[in-house]
XYZ file of C-alpha atoms in Angstrom:
362
model
C -18.325 6.115 -17.958
C -19.141 6.931 -14.334
C -16.296 7.258 -11.852
C -16.578 5.717 -8.392
C -14.709 6.611 -5.219
C -13.915 3.995 -2.603
C -12.893 5.035 0.892
C -11.550 2.992 3.768
C -12.581 1.882 7.238
C -9.347 0.741 8.891
C -10.945 0.104 12.331
C -9.197 3.033 14.066
C -7.817 6.473 13.250
C -4.180 5.473 12.761
C -1.794 4.753 9.903
C 1.918 4.244 9.212
C 2.681 7.731 10.521
C 1.457 6.814 14.000
C 3.395 3.566 14.535
C 5.689 1.226 12.647
C 3.272 -1.655 13.167
C -0.310 -0.867 12.243
C -2.824 -1.253 15.032
C -5.960 -3.224 14.125
C -7.750 -2.463 17.388
C -11.451 -1.726 16.900
C -12.529 1.815 17.813
C -16.333 1.893 17.383
C -16.510 5.701 17.629
C -13.953 6.070 14.841
C -15.911 3.615 12.695
C -19.075 5.677 13.177
C -17.257 8.946 12.442
C -15.557 7.509 9.359
C -18.845 6.158 8.007
C -20.483 9.548 8.487
C -17.591 11.474 6.915
C -17.395 9.239 3.850
C -21.128 9.062 3.268
C -21.396 12.862 3.504
C -18.227 13.269 1.435
C -19.645 11.554 -1.637
C -17.726 8.276 -1.487
C -19.521 5.447 -3.281
C -18.109 2.613 -1.169
C -15.690 1.987 1.665
C -13.273 -0.932 1.814
C -13.394 -3.025 4.968
C -9.987 -4.789 5.031
C -9.234 -8.377 5.975
C -6.279 -9.632 7.992
C -5.351 -12.490 10.288
C -5.307 -10.078 13.256
C -8.165 -7.786 12.196
C -11.808 -7.381 13.176
C -14.084 -9.442 10.932
C -14.887 -7.503 7.766
C -18.427 -8.766 7.129
C -19.545 -7.942 10.662
C -18.129 -4.416 10.389
C -19.858 -3.998 7.016
C -23.186 -5.130 8.459
C -22.783 -2.630 11.297
C -21.917 0.108 8.807
C -24.857 -0.680 6.549
C -27.220 -0.304 9.497
C -25.840 3.174 10.239
C -25.914 4.549 6.682
C -28.422 4.903 3.870
C -26.395 5.419 0.683
C -22.786 4.350 1.279
C -21.696 1.036 -0.224
C -19.285 -1.517 1.237
C -16.391 -3.384 -0.339
C -15.924 -6.383 1.946
C -12.466 -7.944 1.812
C -12.771 -11.738 1.980
C -10.140 -14.475 1.882
C -10.982 -17.837 0.279
C -9.954 -20.963 2.097
C -11.227 -20.300 5.607
C -14.999 -20.357 5.055
C -16.742 -22.909 2.870
C -17.717 -21.138 -0.378
C -21.397 -22.066 -0.131
C -21.610 -20.535 3.351
C -19.646 -17.448 2.269
C -22.001 -17.026 -0.678
C -25.035 -17.008 1.616
C -23.372 -14.657 4.111
C -22.582 -12.154 1.360
C -26.002 -12.543 -0.272
C -27.611 -11.846 3.105
C -25.542 -8.669 3.438
C -26.558 -7.702 -0.098
C -30.246 -8.040 0.662
C -30.198 -6.426 4.109
C -28.149 -3.461 2.808
C -30.349 -2.911 -0.227
C -27.678 -3.934 -2.742
C -24.833 -1.893 -1.271
C -22.255 -4.692 -0.932
C -19.358 -5.794 -3.132
C -16.728 -8.403 -2.242
C -12.972 -8.030 -2.666
C -11.389 -11.475 -2.946
C -7.989 -11.457 -1.204
C -6.145 -14.631 -2.164
C -3.271 -13.932 0.250
C 0.458 -13.445 -0.108
C 2.805 -13.945 2.854
C 2.974 -17.530 4.147
C 3.351 -16.317 7.744
C 0.178 -14.234 7.539
C -1.790 -17.137 6.068
C -0.463 -19.539 8.696
C -1.970 -17.484 11.524
C -5.388 -18.619 10.337
C -4.259 -22.212 9.835
C -3.409 -22.126 6.106
C -0.044 -23.884 6.281
C 1.932 -25.389 3.424
C 0.024 -24.015 0.425
C 1.910 -22.356 -2.430
C 0.868 -19.133 -4.126
C -0.124 -21.052 -7.278
C -2.274 -23.422 -5.197
C -3.973 -20.514 -3.459
C -4.911 -18.897 -6.764
C -6.208 -22.245 -8.041
C -8.267 -22.518 -4.850
C -9.622 -18.986 -5.342
C -10.595 -19.894 -8.902
C -12.575 -22.920 -7.758
C -13.990 -20.996 -4.788
C -15.355 -18.290 -7.081
C -16.903 -20.872 -9.396
C -18.858 -22.236 -6.438
C -19.677 -18.778 -5.095
C -21.218 -17.760 -8.417
C -23.140 -21.014 -8.705
C -24.561 -20.692 -5.184
C -25.675 -17.159 -6.094
C -27.408 -18.157 -9.330
C -28.484 -21.815 -9.192
C -32.241 -22.363 -9.125
C -31.921 -26.064 -8.382
C -29.500 -28.011 -6.141
C -26.042 -28.661 -7.600
C -23.024 -30.886 -6.943
C -19.381 -29.906 -7.253
C -16.269 -32.081 -7.410
C -12.978 -30.222 -7.663
C -9.453 -30.290 -6.315
C -10.290 -28.314 -3.181
C -14.052 -28.678 -2.644
C -16.578 -31.510 -2.831
C -20.202 -30.448 -2.432
C -23.472 -32.327 -2.646
C -26.859 -30.773 -3.425
C -25.923 -27.203 -2.574
C -28.730 -24.690 -2.813
C -29.426 -21.211 -1.485
C -32.860 -19.731 -0.934
C -31.542 -16.194 -1.439
C -29.702 -14.695 -4.379
C -27.962 -11.317 -4.547
C -29.293 -8.670 -6.885
C -26.103 -6.617 -7.125
C -22.883 -8.054 -5.699
C -19.778 -7.221 -7.782
C -16.586 -9.220 -7.331
C -13.303 -7.277 -7.026
C -10.066 -9.200 -7.502
C -6.370 -8.260 -7.463
C -2.904 -9.656 -8.079
C -0.410 -9.205 -10.910
C 1.130 -12.666 -11.218
C 0.125 -14.686 -14.310
C -2.055 -16.918 -12.106
C -3.823 -13.897 -10.623
C -4.435 -12.260 -13.999
C -5.993 -15.460 -15.335
C -8.353 -15.790 -12.347
C -9.264 -12.107 -12.670
C -10.088 -12.599 -16.339
C -12.439 -15.458 -15.458
C -14.176 -13.940 -12.459
C -13.562 -10.248 -11.706
C -16.212 -7.620 -12.260
C -13.594 -5.083 -11.148
C -9.843 -5.681 -11.181
C -8.087 -3.898 -8.306
C -4.482 -2.725 -8.464
C -2.182 -0.377 -6.563
C -1.051 3.031 -7.761
C 1.793 2.576 -10.222
C 3.093 4.750 -13.023
C 0.838 5.470 -15.985
C 2.941 3.144 -18.128
C 2.743 0.274 -15.626
C -0.997 0.844 -15.152
C -1.574 0.784 -18.904
C 0.299 -2.526 -19.033
C -1.756 -4.235 -16.318
C -5.046 -2.930 -17.770
C -4.075 -4.454 -21.122
C -3.127 -7.788 -19.547
C -6.378 -8.067 -17.601
C -8.516 -7.035 -20.560
C -6.803 -9.682 -22.701
C -7.482 -12.344 -20.069
C -11.113 -11.266 -19.716
C -11.617 -11.295 -23.501
C -10.509 -14.933 -23.614
C -13.511 -15.694 -21.409
C -15.923 -13.410 -23.260
C -16.032 -10.907 -20.410
C -15.465 -7.205 -19.750
C -14.016 -5.896 -16.508
C -13.787 -2.555 -14.707
C -10.678 -1.304 -12.935
C -9.895 0.088 -9.481
C -6.700 1.957 -8.562
C -5.593 2.485 -4.933
C -3.749 5.689 -4.001
C -2.889 7.825 -0.952
C -3.412 11.457 -2.108
C -1.519 14.204 -0.288
C -3.214 17.525 -1.045
C -2.602 21.074 0.151
C -3.306 24.635 -0.914
C -0.018 24.854 -2.848
C 2.126 22.281 -4.603
C 5.085 23.219 -2.408
C 3.061 22.636 0.767
C 1.835 19.269 -0.517
C 5.356 17.995 -1.258
C 6.524 19.287 2.112
C 3.772 17.272 3.771
C 4.749 14.186 1.734
C 8.343 14.574 2.918
C 7.167 14.881 6.529
C 5.106 11.695 6.155
C 8.163 9.843 4.847
C 10.249 10.947 7.801
C 7.528 9.977 10.281
C 7.217 6.523 8.713
C 11.002 6.079 8.703
C 11.323 7.125 12.359
C 8.476 4.840 13.463
C 9.937 1.830 11.689
C 13.441 2.446 12.995
C 12.103 2.852 16.547
C 10.496 -0.608 16.307
C 13.484 -2.242 14.606
C 11.644 -2.676 11.304
C 13.569 -2.517 8.002
C 13.405 0.533 5.744
C 15.550 -0.951 2.954
C 16.351 -4.344 1.449
C 12.749 -5.545 1.306
C 11.912 -8.792 -0.536
C 8.118 -9.114 -0.381
C 6.655 -12.504 -1.356
C 3.874 -11.257 -3.639
C 4.219 -10.152 -7.244
C 2.240 -6.922 -6.745
C 4.581 -5.593 -4.063
C 7.621 -6.558 -6.122
C 6.217 -4.580 -9.045
C 5.517 -1.636 -6.779
C 9.051 -1.700 -5.355
C 10.380 -1.571 -8.891
C 8.265 1.519 -9.462
C 9.522 2.956 -6.161
C 13.145 3.026 -7.289
C 12.332 6.620 -8.227
C 10.674 8.654 -5.483
C 8.617 10.685 -7.981
C 7.185 9.622 -11.319
C 4.697 11.025 -13.824
C 4.906 14.471 -12.164
C 2.755 13.596 -9.111
C 3.195 9.889 -8.331
C 5.023 9.606 -5.001
C 6.517 6.306 -3.812
C 8.414 7.276 -0.643
C 6.296 5.253 1.787
C 6.258 2.233 -0.535
C 10.064 2.216 -0.486
C 10.218 2.348 3.312
C 7.563 -0.312 3.969
C 8.412 -2.776 1.221
C 5.321 -1.784 -0.768
C 3.129 -3.326 1.899
C -0.325 -2.717 0.489
C -1.682 0.585 -0.726
C 1.350 2.822 -0.172
C 1.825 5.153 -3.169
C 0.276 8.589 -3.500
C -0.414 11.566 -5.716
C 0.905 14.875 -4.408
C -0.219 18.417 -5.212
C -3.120 20.814 -4.965
C -6.620 19.340 -5.300
C -6.716 20.609 -8.891
C -3.360 18.998 -9.742
C -4.254 15.673 -8.158
C -7.627 15.717 -9.939
C -5.815 16.150 -13.260
C -3.564 13.180 -12.473
C -6.578 11.021 -11.592
C -8.099 12.014 -14.914
C -5.027 10.609 -16.669
C -5.631 7.247 -15.007
C -9.324 7.495 -15.848
C -8.383 7.885 -19.498
C -6.542 4.542 -19.278
C -9.749 2.813 -18.157
C -9.662 3.250 -14.370
C -13.254 3.837 -13.251
C -12.846 3.234 -9.501
C -10.405 5.109 -7.263
C -9.716 3.795 -3.773
C -8.314 6.781 -1.874
C -7.241 6.974 1.745
C -4.923 9.214 3.697
C -2.331 9.048 6.433
C -4.634 10.920 8.818
C -7.599 8.645 8.025
C -10.565 10.670 9.294
C -9.212 14.139 8.562
C -8.088 13.172 5.063
C -11.398 11.466 4.246
C -13.199 14.720 5.060
C -10.706 16.713 3.010
C -11.126 14.431 -0.017
C -14.906 14.751 0.180
C -14.745 18.531 0.306
C -11.863 19.301 -2.036
C -11.030 16.390 -4.346
C -14.012 14.184 -5.175
C -16.254 16.989 -6.524
C -13.419 18.242 -8.761
C -12.777 14.825 -10.260
C -16.458 14.163 -10.898
C -16.782 17.540 -12.588
C -13.769 16.925 -14.846
C -14.803 13.374 -15.697
C -18.250 14.649 -16.713
C -16.653 17.318 -18.904
C -14.326 14.756 -20.508
C -17.143 12.288 -21.163
C -19.234 15.046 -22.744
C -16.679 15.625 -25.491
C -18.038 14.493 -28.882
C -15.155 12.126 -29.592
C -15.705 10.353 -26.248
C -19.444 9.970 -26.897
C -18.762 8.603 -30.361
C -16.334 6.067 -28.912
């Protein structure tokens, strides 16, 4: 199966190593440079994140699509703040104007405080996943219905909805490891997105999602998010990983942020913290930053030479991972390095693996 690489446009050229609290300020020159680097570097898509204090993801994606010709966009989108019929038309418009280069990553939301900043107060996690489920039902119907339709649900009541435009190619990514999230993913996800855990934990979540999808007569792809740290030698790569840890620790301590005792509200971060009890797993999986930050988002990495990291990615590929979301701690510099040194190696090794007779027979 083909392997896809997803990059990242985080609005400016900073990460956890530059400050304890991530800046979401918009730097247009960085956005242009990052688009150029990732299109030239062979990335298939870039994720545009969503947050209650971030630039608006769809607008950034539209800007990026106008400046590129091949690069795709994974637009993070949170249900509950835009009516699903309107969101469906916004995304379908992006799909058509970009020539089919848009996918949507549905972010249900975790921390109550983060949700409250946009006015979502008093909902439980289970209610938010139920809302996402209904939201996606309507989204799909708006994308496909050829005649007006009504909808009466717990969260939305719609009369005679109809869109004059329909997307040709708009995959839905979905994440979350709670039972509610897995069930919604099985019903709706074209690609299930998860963070970088051990091979054993990844195998487990792939199995759970596939089982849920099978109940609904569906098949789903998988995306894994990692922060590769690569260098000319293995020793140099681990040294760099250690330096990153110390920078993150110092930044958090300087701002009075905790580095231990984290109790994140979402199931995915709790799982990741369990993984992070050991700093290194499966030879190359590194969890130092996840431990310090409370597994806040994509925070685990693979460490080694480009060849060693490529081999580790191949192990995940063999479990069914066909999308890798990779981003570094020096966003622009690392994106260029991945495009030059890592992505071509992985594509070459995936092609060689897929060419083996037993793989073709399977």
